[in-house]
Amino acid sequence: MDIKKVGVVGCGLMGGGIVQVTAQSGYQVVVSEINDALLNKGLWAINSSLSRGVEKGKLSQQDKDATLGRIKGTTTTTDFGDCDLVIEAAVENLELKKKIFADLDKVAPPHAILASNTSGLSIMDMARATSRPEKVLGLHFFNPVPIMKLLEIVRSIATSDDTLETGKQFGKSVGKTIIIARDMPGFIVNRLMVPQLLNAIRMYECGVATREDIDTGLNLGLNHPMGPLTLCDLVGLDTLAFIANGIYEEFKDPQYITPTLLNKMVTAGWLGRKTGKGFYDYK
Ligand code: 3HC
């Protein structure tokens, strides 16, 4: 299928990044948020990110203007009526995602593919909320979306070969390298990443080392671009807890139980970079 117009539900960190790379790759993009304030915040972040690109000479002012010209913001899902692909990038809550998929099924044209950027929730559950489960798949991007080269495509037991092929073509067209995962909690990357991040928190919690030394250990000892506690702050501690709980629910594997310190930090609203405080201070 030929994709011309892409819808994105949610203009937060992930949704905004997806909008940016999709529009930069030449697609028309409609992005929705639940209110004007969040929409304007998200569009402003995309504008700033593109401006930084211009300042660094990575793209021209003309390219930036053309990219912004391809993006339309909205607060109503009816604007997805002529999209060929809609990517949901709302918060990690399965009930909310099921509701969004049911709504999208009503407004998107019958040929449209519906995708979720979920970090690990069940694609089949979202597909079941629609009348087109064969046209539903996971398109899992990584943060920061404009920089990270990977797209993890998730195929449910109902996803058709055509839908998977279109997902792959789309991913390549926005410059990503594709990996394919089955619809199992955490897919490939988060199933491997989450235990490591939770273990780093447990080590810090019981005083094995300072946060800086834990981070420097993996940063310089394993050449990871950032240490695990810094990465927790980038991902968002609430998001990390949602992902870990989602995987634990399914497997009951204790390595996915969230450490007490993580739970307390989420309760305190210390969610990482986005709130200015996590394992480190960003104010
Ligand atoms: N948008 C666009 N560009 C960005 C950016 C952003 N949000 N953040 C950084 N960059 C660019 C910078 O402009 C810079 O570009 P330049 O080299 O042309 O000057 C380049 O990236 C490097 O940035 P910095 O010099 O500021 O800092 P670093 O060298 O430390 O790189 C990083 C920053 C790219 C974030 C790097 O530290 C990194 O790769 N960290 C690991 C990120 C990671 O693991 N992400 C996955 C998280 S898990 C996930 O997303 C799954 C989900 O389900 C939870």
Coordinates of C-alpha atoms and ligand atoms in Angstrom, one line a residue:
M1 CA 0.0 0.0 0.0
D2 CA 1.2 3.5 -0.8
I3 CA 1.2 5.7 2.3
K4 CA 0.8 9.4 1.7
K5 CA -0.7 10.8 4.8
V6 CA 0.1 9.7 8.4
G7 CA -1.8 10.5 11.6
V8 CA -0.2 10.5 15.0
V9 CA -2.2 10.4 18.2
G10 CA -0.2 12.3 20.9
C11 CA 2.4 15.0 20.6
G12 CA 4.5 14.2 23.6
L13 CA 8.1 13.1 23.6
M14 CA 7.6 10.1 21.4
G15 CA 4.6 11.3 19.4
G16 CA 6.4 14.6 18.6
G17 CA 9.5 12.7 17.5
I18 CA 7.5 10.5 15.2
V19 CA 5.7 13.5 13.7
Q20 CA 9.1 15.2 13.1
V21 CA 10.8 12.3 11.4
T22 CA 7.7 11.4 9.4
A23 CA 7.2 15.0 8.1
Q24 CA 11.0 15.4 7.4
S25 CA 10.7 12.2 5.3
G26 CA 8.1 14.0 3.0
Y27 CA 4.8 12.7 4.4
Q28 CA 1.8 14.8 5.2
V29 CA 1.2 14.4 9.0
V30 CA -1.8 15.1 11.2
V31 CA -1.1 15.1 14.9
S32 CA -3.7 15.1 17.6
E33 CA -3.6 16.1 21.3
I34 CA -6.3 16.2 24.0
N35 CA -6.2 20.0 24.3
D36 CA -4.7 23.1 22.6
A37 CA -2.2 23.6 25.4
L38 CA -0.6 20.2 25.0
L39 CA -0.8 20.4 21.2
N40 CA 1.0 23.8 21.2
K41 CA 3.6 22.5 23.6
G42 CA 4.3 19.5 21.3
L43 CA 4.4 21.6 18.1
W44 CA 6.7 24.1 19.8
A45 CA 9.1 21.2 20.8
I46 CA 9.2 20.0 17.1
N47 CA 9.9 23.5 15.9
S48 CA 12.7 23.9 18.5
S49 CA 14.2 20.5 17.5
L50 CA 14.2 21.5 13.8
S51 CA 15.6 25.0 14.7
R52 CA 18.6 23.2 16.5
G53 CA 19.1 21.2 13.3
V54 CA 19.2 24.4 11.2
E55 CA 21.7 26.0 13.7
K56 CA 23.9 22.9 13.5
G57 CA 23.8 22.9 9.7
K58 CA 22.0 19.5 9.6
L59 CA 19.1 20.9 7.6
S60 CA 18.3 24.2 5.7
Q61 CA 15.8 26.8 6.8
Q62 CA 13.9 25.9 3.6
D63 CA 13.7 22.2 4.7
K64 CA 12.6 23.2 8.2
D65 CA 9.8 25.4 6.8
A66 CA 8.7 22.7 4.3
T67 CA 8.7 20.1 7.2
L68 CA 6.5 22.4 9.4
G69 CA 4.3 23.0 6.4
R70 CA 3.5 19.3 6.2
I71 CA 2.4 19.1 9.8
K72 CA -1.2 19.9 10.9
G73 CA -2.2 19.9 14.5
T74 CA -5.7 19.0 15.7
T75 CA -7.6 18.2 18.8
T76 CA -10.2 16.0 17.1
T77 CA -9.7 12.5 15.7
T78 CA -12.1 13.2 12.8
D79 CA -9.1 14.8 11.1
F80 CA -7.6 11.3 10.6
G81 CA -10.4 10.6 8.0
D82 CA -8.0 10.6 5.0
C83 CA -4.9 9.0 6.6
D84 CA -3.3 5.8 5.3
L85 CA -1.5 5.1 8.5
V86 CA -2.3 6.2 12.1
I87 CA 0.3 5.8 14.8
E88 CA -0.9 5.9 18.4
A89 CA 1.6 7.4 20.8
A90 CA -0.4 8.0 24.0
V91 CA 0.6 7.0 27.5
E92 CA 1.2 3.4 28.4
N93 CA -2.3 2.5 29.5
L94 CA -3.9 -0.5 27.8
E95 CA -7.5 0.6 28.5
L96 CA -6.9 4.0 27.1
K97 CA -5.1 2.6 24.0
K98 CA -8.0 0.2 23.4
K99 CA -10.4 3.1 23.5
I100 CA -8.2 5.1 21.1
F101 CA -8.1 2.2 18.7
A102 CA -11.9 1.8 18.8
D103 CA -12.2 5.5 17.9
L104 CA -9.6 5.3 15.2
D105 CA -11.4 2.4 13.6
K106 CA -14.5 4.5 13.2
V107 CA -12.8 7.6 11.7
A108 CA -9.8 6.1 9.6
P109 CA -10.6 4.9 6.1
P110 CA -11.1 1.1 5.8
H111 CA -7.7 0.7 4.0
A112 CA -5.8 2.5 6.8
I113 CA -3.2 0.7 9.0
L114 CA -3.5 1.4 12.7
A115 CA -0.2 1.2 14.7
S116 CA 0.8 1.6 18.3
N117 CA 4.1 2.9 19.6
T118 CA 3.6 1.0 22.8
S119 CA 6.7 0.0 24.7
G120 CA 5.5 -3.5 25.4
L121 CA 1.7 -3.8 25.7
S122 CA -0.4 -6.3 23.8
I123 CA -1.0 -5.4 20.2
M124 CA -3.6 -8.1 19.9
D125 CA -5.7 -6.4 22.7
M126 CA -5.6 -3.1 20.7
A127 CA -6.4 -4.9 17.4
R128 CA -9.4 -6.6 19.1
A129 CA -10.9 -3.2 19.7
T130 CA -11.1 -2.7 16.0
S131 CA -12.9 -4.3 13.1
R132 CA -9.6 -4.7 11.2
P133 CA -7.2 -6.7 13.4
E134 CA -5.2 -7.8 10.3
K135 CA -4.3 -4.1 9.7
V136 CA -3.0 -3.5 13.3
L137 CA 0.7 -3.7 14.3
G138 CA 3.3 -2.2 16.6
L139 CA 5.7 0.5 15.4
H140 CA 7.9 1.0 18.4
F141 CA 10.3 3.9 18.0
F142 CA 13.1 4.8 20.5
N143 CA 13.8 8.0 22.3
P144 CA 15.1 10.5 21.0
V145 CA 13.2 9.5 17.9
P146 CA 15.1 11.8 15.4
I147 CA 18.4 10.2 16.6
M148 CA 17.7 6.6 17.4
K149 CA 18.1 4.4 14.3
L150 CA 15.9 1.5 15.3
L151 CA 12.2 0.7 14.6
E152 CA 10.9 -2.4 16.3
I153 CA 7.9 -3.7 14.4
V154 CA 5.6 -5.9 16.3
R155 CA 3.4 -8.5 14.6
S156 CA 0.4 -9.9 16.4
I157 CA -1.0 -13.3 15.5
A158 CA -3.6 -11.4 13.4
T159 CA -1.3 -9.0 11.6
S160 CA -1.4 -9.7 7.8
D161 CA 1.7 -10.1 5.6
D162 CA 0.6 -7.0 3.6
T163 CA 0.4 -4.9 6.8
L164 CA 3.8 -6.1 8.0
E165 CA 5.3 -5.3 4.6
T166 CA 3.8 -1.8 4.5
G167 CA 5.1 -1.2 8.1
K168 CA 8.6 -2.2 7.0
Q169 CA 8.5 0.0 3.9
F170 CA 7.3 2.9 6.0
G171 CA 10.0 2.4 8.6
K172 CA 12.7 2.3 6.0
S173 CA 11.3 5.4 4.3
V174 CA 11.7 7.3 7.6
G175 CA 15.3 6.2 7.8
K176 CA 15.1 3.5 10.4
T177 CA 16.6 0.0 10.6
I178 CA 13.8 -2.6 11.2
I179 CA 13.7 -5.5 13.6
I180 CA 10.6 -7.7 13.9
A181 CA 9.3 -9.0 17.2
R182 CA 6.4 -11.2 18.1
D183 CA 3.6 -9.7 20.2
M184 CA 5.1 -10.7 23.6
P185 CA 5.4 -8.3 26.6
G186 CA 8.3 -6.0 26.2
F187 CA 9.0 -7.3 22.7
I188 CA 12.8 -7.5 22.1
V189 CA 14.4 -4.4 23.4
N190 CA 12.5 -3.6 26.5
R191 CA 12.4 -7.2 27.6
L192 CA 16.2 -7.0 27.7
M193 CA 16.6 -3.4 28.8
V194 CA 14.1 -3.3 31.7
P195 CA 15.9 -5.9 34.0
Q196 CA 19.2 -4.0 33.6
L197 CA 17.6 -0.7 34.5
L198 CA 15.8 -2.1 37.5
N199 CA 19.0 -3.9 38.6
A200 CA 20.9 -0.6 38.5
I201 CA 18.2 1.0 40.7
R202 CA 18.4 -1.9 43.1
M203 CA 22.2 -1.5 43.3
Y204 CA 21.8 2.2 44.0
E205 CA 19.0 1.6 46.5
C206 CA 21.1 -0.8 48.6
G207 CA 24.2 1.3 48.4
V208 CA 26.5 -0.9 46.2
A209 CA 27.8 2.3 44.6
T210 CA 27.0 6.0 43.9
R211 CA 24.7 6.8 41.0
E212 CA 27.6 8.4 39.2
D213 CA 29.8 5.2 39.5
I214 CA 27.0 2.9 38.4
D215 CA 26.5 5.1 35.4
T216 CA 30.2 5.4 34.6
G217 CA 30.5 1.6 35.0
L218 CA 28.3 0.9 32.0
N219 CA 29.1 4.1 30.2
L220 CA 32.9 3.4 30.0
G221 CA 33.0 -0.3 30.9
L222 CA 30.5 -1.4 28.3
N223 CA 30.5 1.7 26.0
H224 CA 26.8 2.4 26.5
P225 CA 26.1 6.0 25.4
M226 CA 24.6 6.8 28.8
G227 CA 24.6 5.0 32.1
P228 CA 21.5 3.1 33.3
L229 CA 20.3 5.7 35.9
T230 CA 20.7 8.5 33.3
L231 CA 18.8 6.4 30.9
C232 CA 16.0 5.8 33.4
D233 CA 15.7 9.6 33.7
L234 CA 15.5 9.9 29.9
V235 CA 12.9 7.2 29.5
G236 CA 10.8 8.6 32.4
L237 CA 10.5 6.7 35.7
D238 CA 6.7 6.4 35.4
T239 CA 7.1 5.0 31.9
L240 CA 9.7 2.5 33.1
A241 CA 7.4 1.4 35.9
F242 CA 4.5 1.0 33.5
I243 CA 6.6 -1.1 31.2
A244 CA 8.0 -3.3 34.0
N245 CA 4.6 -3.8 35.5
G246 CA 3.1 -4.7 32.2
I247 CA 5.8 -7.4 31.6
Y248 CA 5.5 -8.7 35.2
E249 CA 1.7 -9.0 34.8
E250 CA 2.2 -11.4 32.0
F251 CA 5.3 -13.4 33.0
K252 CA 5.3 -13.1 36.8
D253 CA 9.1 -13.1 36.4
P254 CA 10.5 -11.4 39.6
Q255 CA 13.3 -9.6 37.6
Y256 CA 10.5 -7.3 36.4
I257 CA 9.3 -6.3 39.9
T258 CA 9.8 -2.6 40.4
P259 CA 12.2 -1.7 43.2
T260 CA 10.7 0.3 46.2
L261 CA 12.9 3.3 45.4
L262 CA 11.4 3.5 41.9
N263 CA 7.9 3.3 43.3
K264 CA 8.6 6.1 45.8
M265 CA 10.2 8.3 43.2
V266 CA 7.1 7.9 40.9
T267 CA 4.8 8.7 43.9
A268 CA 6.9 11.8 44.6
G269 CA 6.5 12.9 41.0
W270 CA 10.3 12.6 40.4
L271 CA 9.9 11.2 36.9
G272 CA 13.3 12.1 35.3
R273 CA 14.2 14.8 32.8
K274 CA 10.6 15.7 32.0
T275 CA 9.9 16.8 35.5
G276 CA 13.3 18.3 36.2
K277 CA 14.2 15.7 38.8
G278 CA 14.9 11.9 38.8
F279 CA 18.1 10.2 39.8
Y280 CA 19.7 13.5 38.8
D281 CA 18.6 17.1 39.0
Y282 CA 17.8 18.9 35.7
K283 CA 16.6 22.2 36.9
Ligands
3HC1 N1 16.4 15.4 19.2 C1 17.2 15.6 18.2 N2 18.6 15.5 18.3 C2 19.1 15.2 19.5 C3 18.3 15.0 20.6 C4 16.9 15.1 20.4 N3 16.0 14.9 21.4 N4 19.1 14.7 21.7 C5 20.3 14.7 21.2 N5 20.4 15.0 19.9 C6 21.5 15.1 19.0 C7 22.4 16.3 19.4 O1 22.0 17.5 18.8 C8 23.8 15.8 18.9 O2 23.9 16.1 17.5 P1 25.3 16.4 16.9 O3 26.2 15.3 17.2 O4 25.0 16.6 15.4 O5 25.8 17.7 17.5 C9 23.7 14.3 19.1 O6 22.3 14.0 19.2 C10 24.4 13.9 20.4 O7 23.9 14.7 21.4 P2 24.7 15.3 22.6 O8 26.1 15.6 22.2 O9 23.9 16.3 23.3 O10 24.7 14.1 23.7 P3 25.1 12.6 23.6 O11 26.3 12.5 22.7 O12 25.2 12.1 25.0 O13 23.9 11.9 22.9 C11 21.9 10.7 23.1 C12 22.6 12.0 23.4 C13 21.7 10.6 21.6 C14 20.6 10.7 23.8 C15 22.8 9.5 23.6 O14 23.2 9.8 24.9 C16 22.1 8.2 23.5 O15 22.1 7.5 22.5 N6 21.6 7.7 24.7 C17 20.9 6.4 24.8 C18 19.5 6.7 24.4 C19 18.7 5.4 24.5 O16 19.1 4.4 24.9 N7 17.4 5.5 24.0 C20 16.5 4.4 24.1 C21 15.6 4.6 25.3 S1 14.5 3.2 25.5 C22 13.2 3.6 24.5 O17 13.1 4.6 23.9 C23 12.2 2.5 24.5 C24 10.9 3.0 25.1 O18 9.9 2.0 24.9 C25 11.1 3.2 26.6

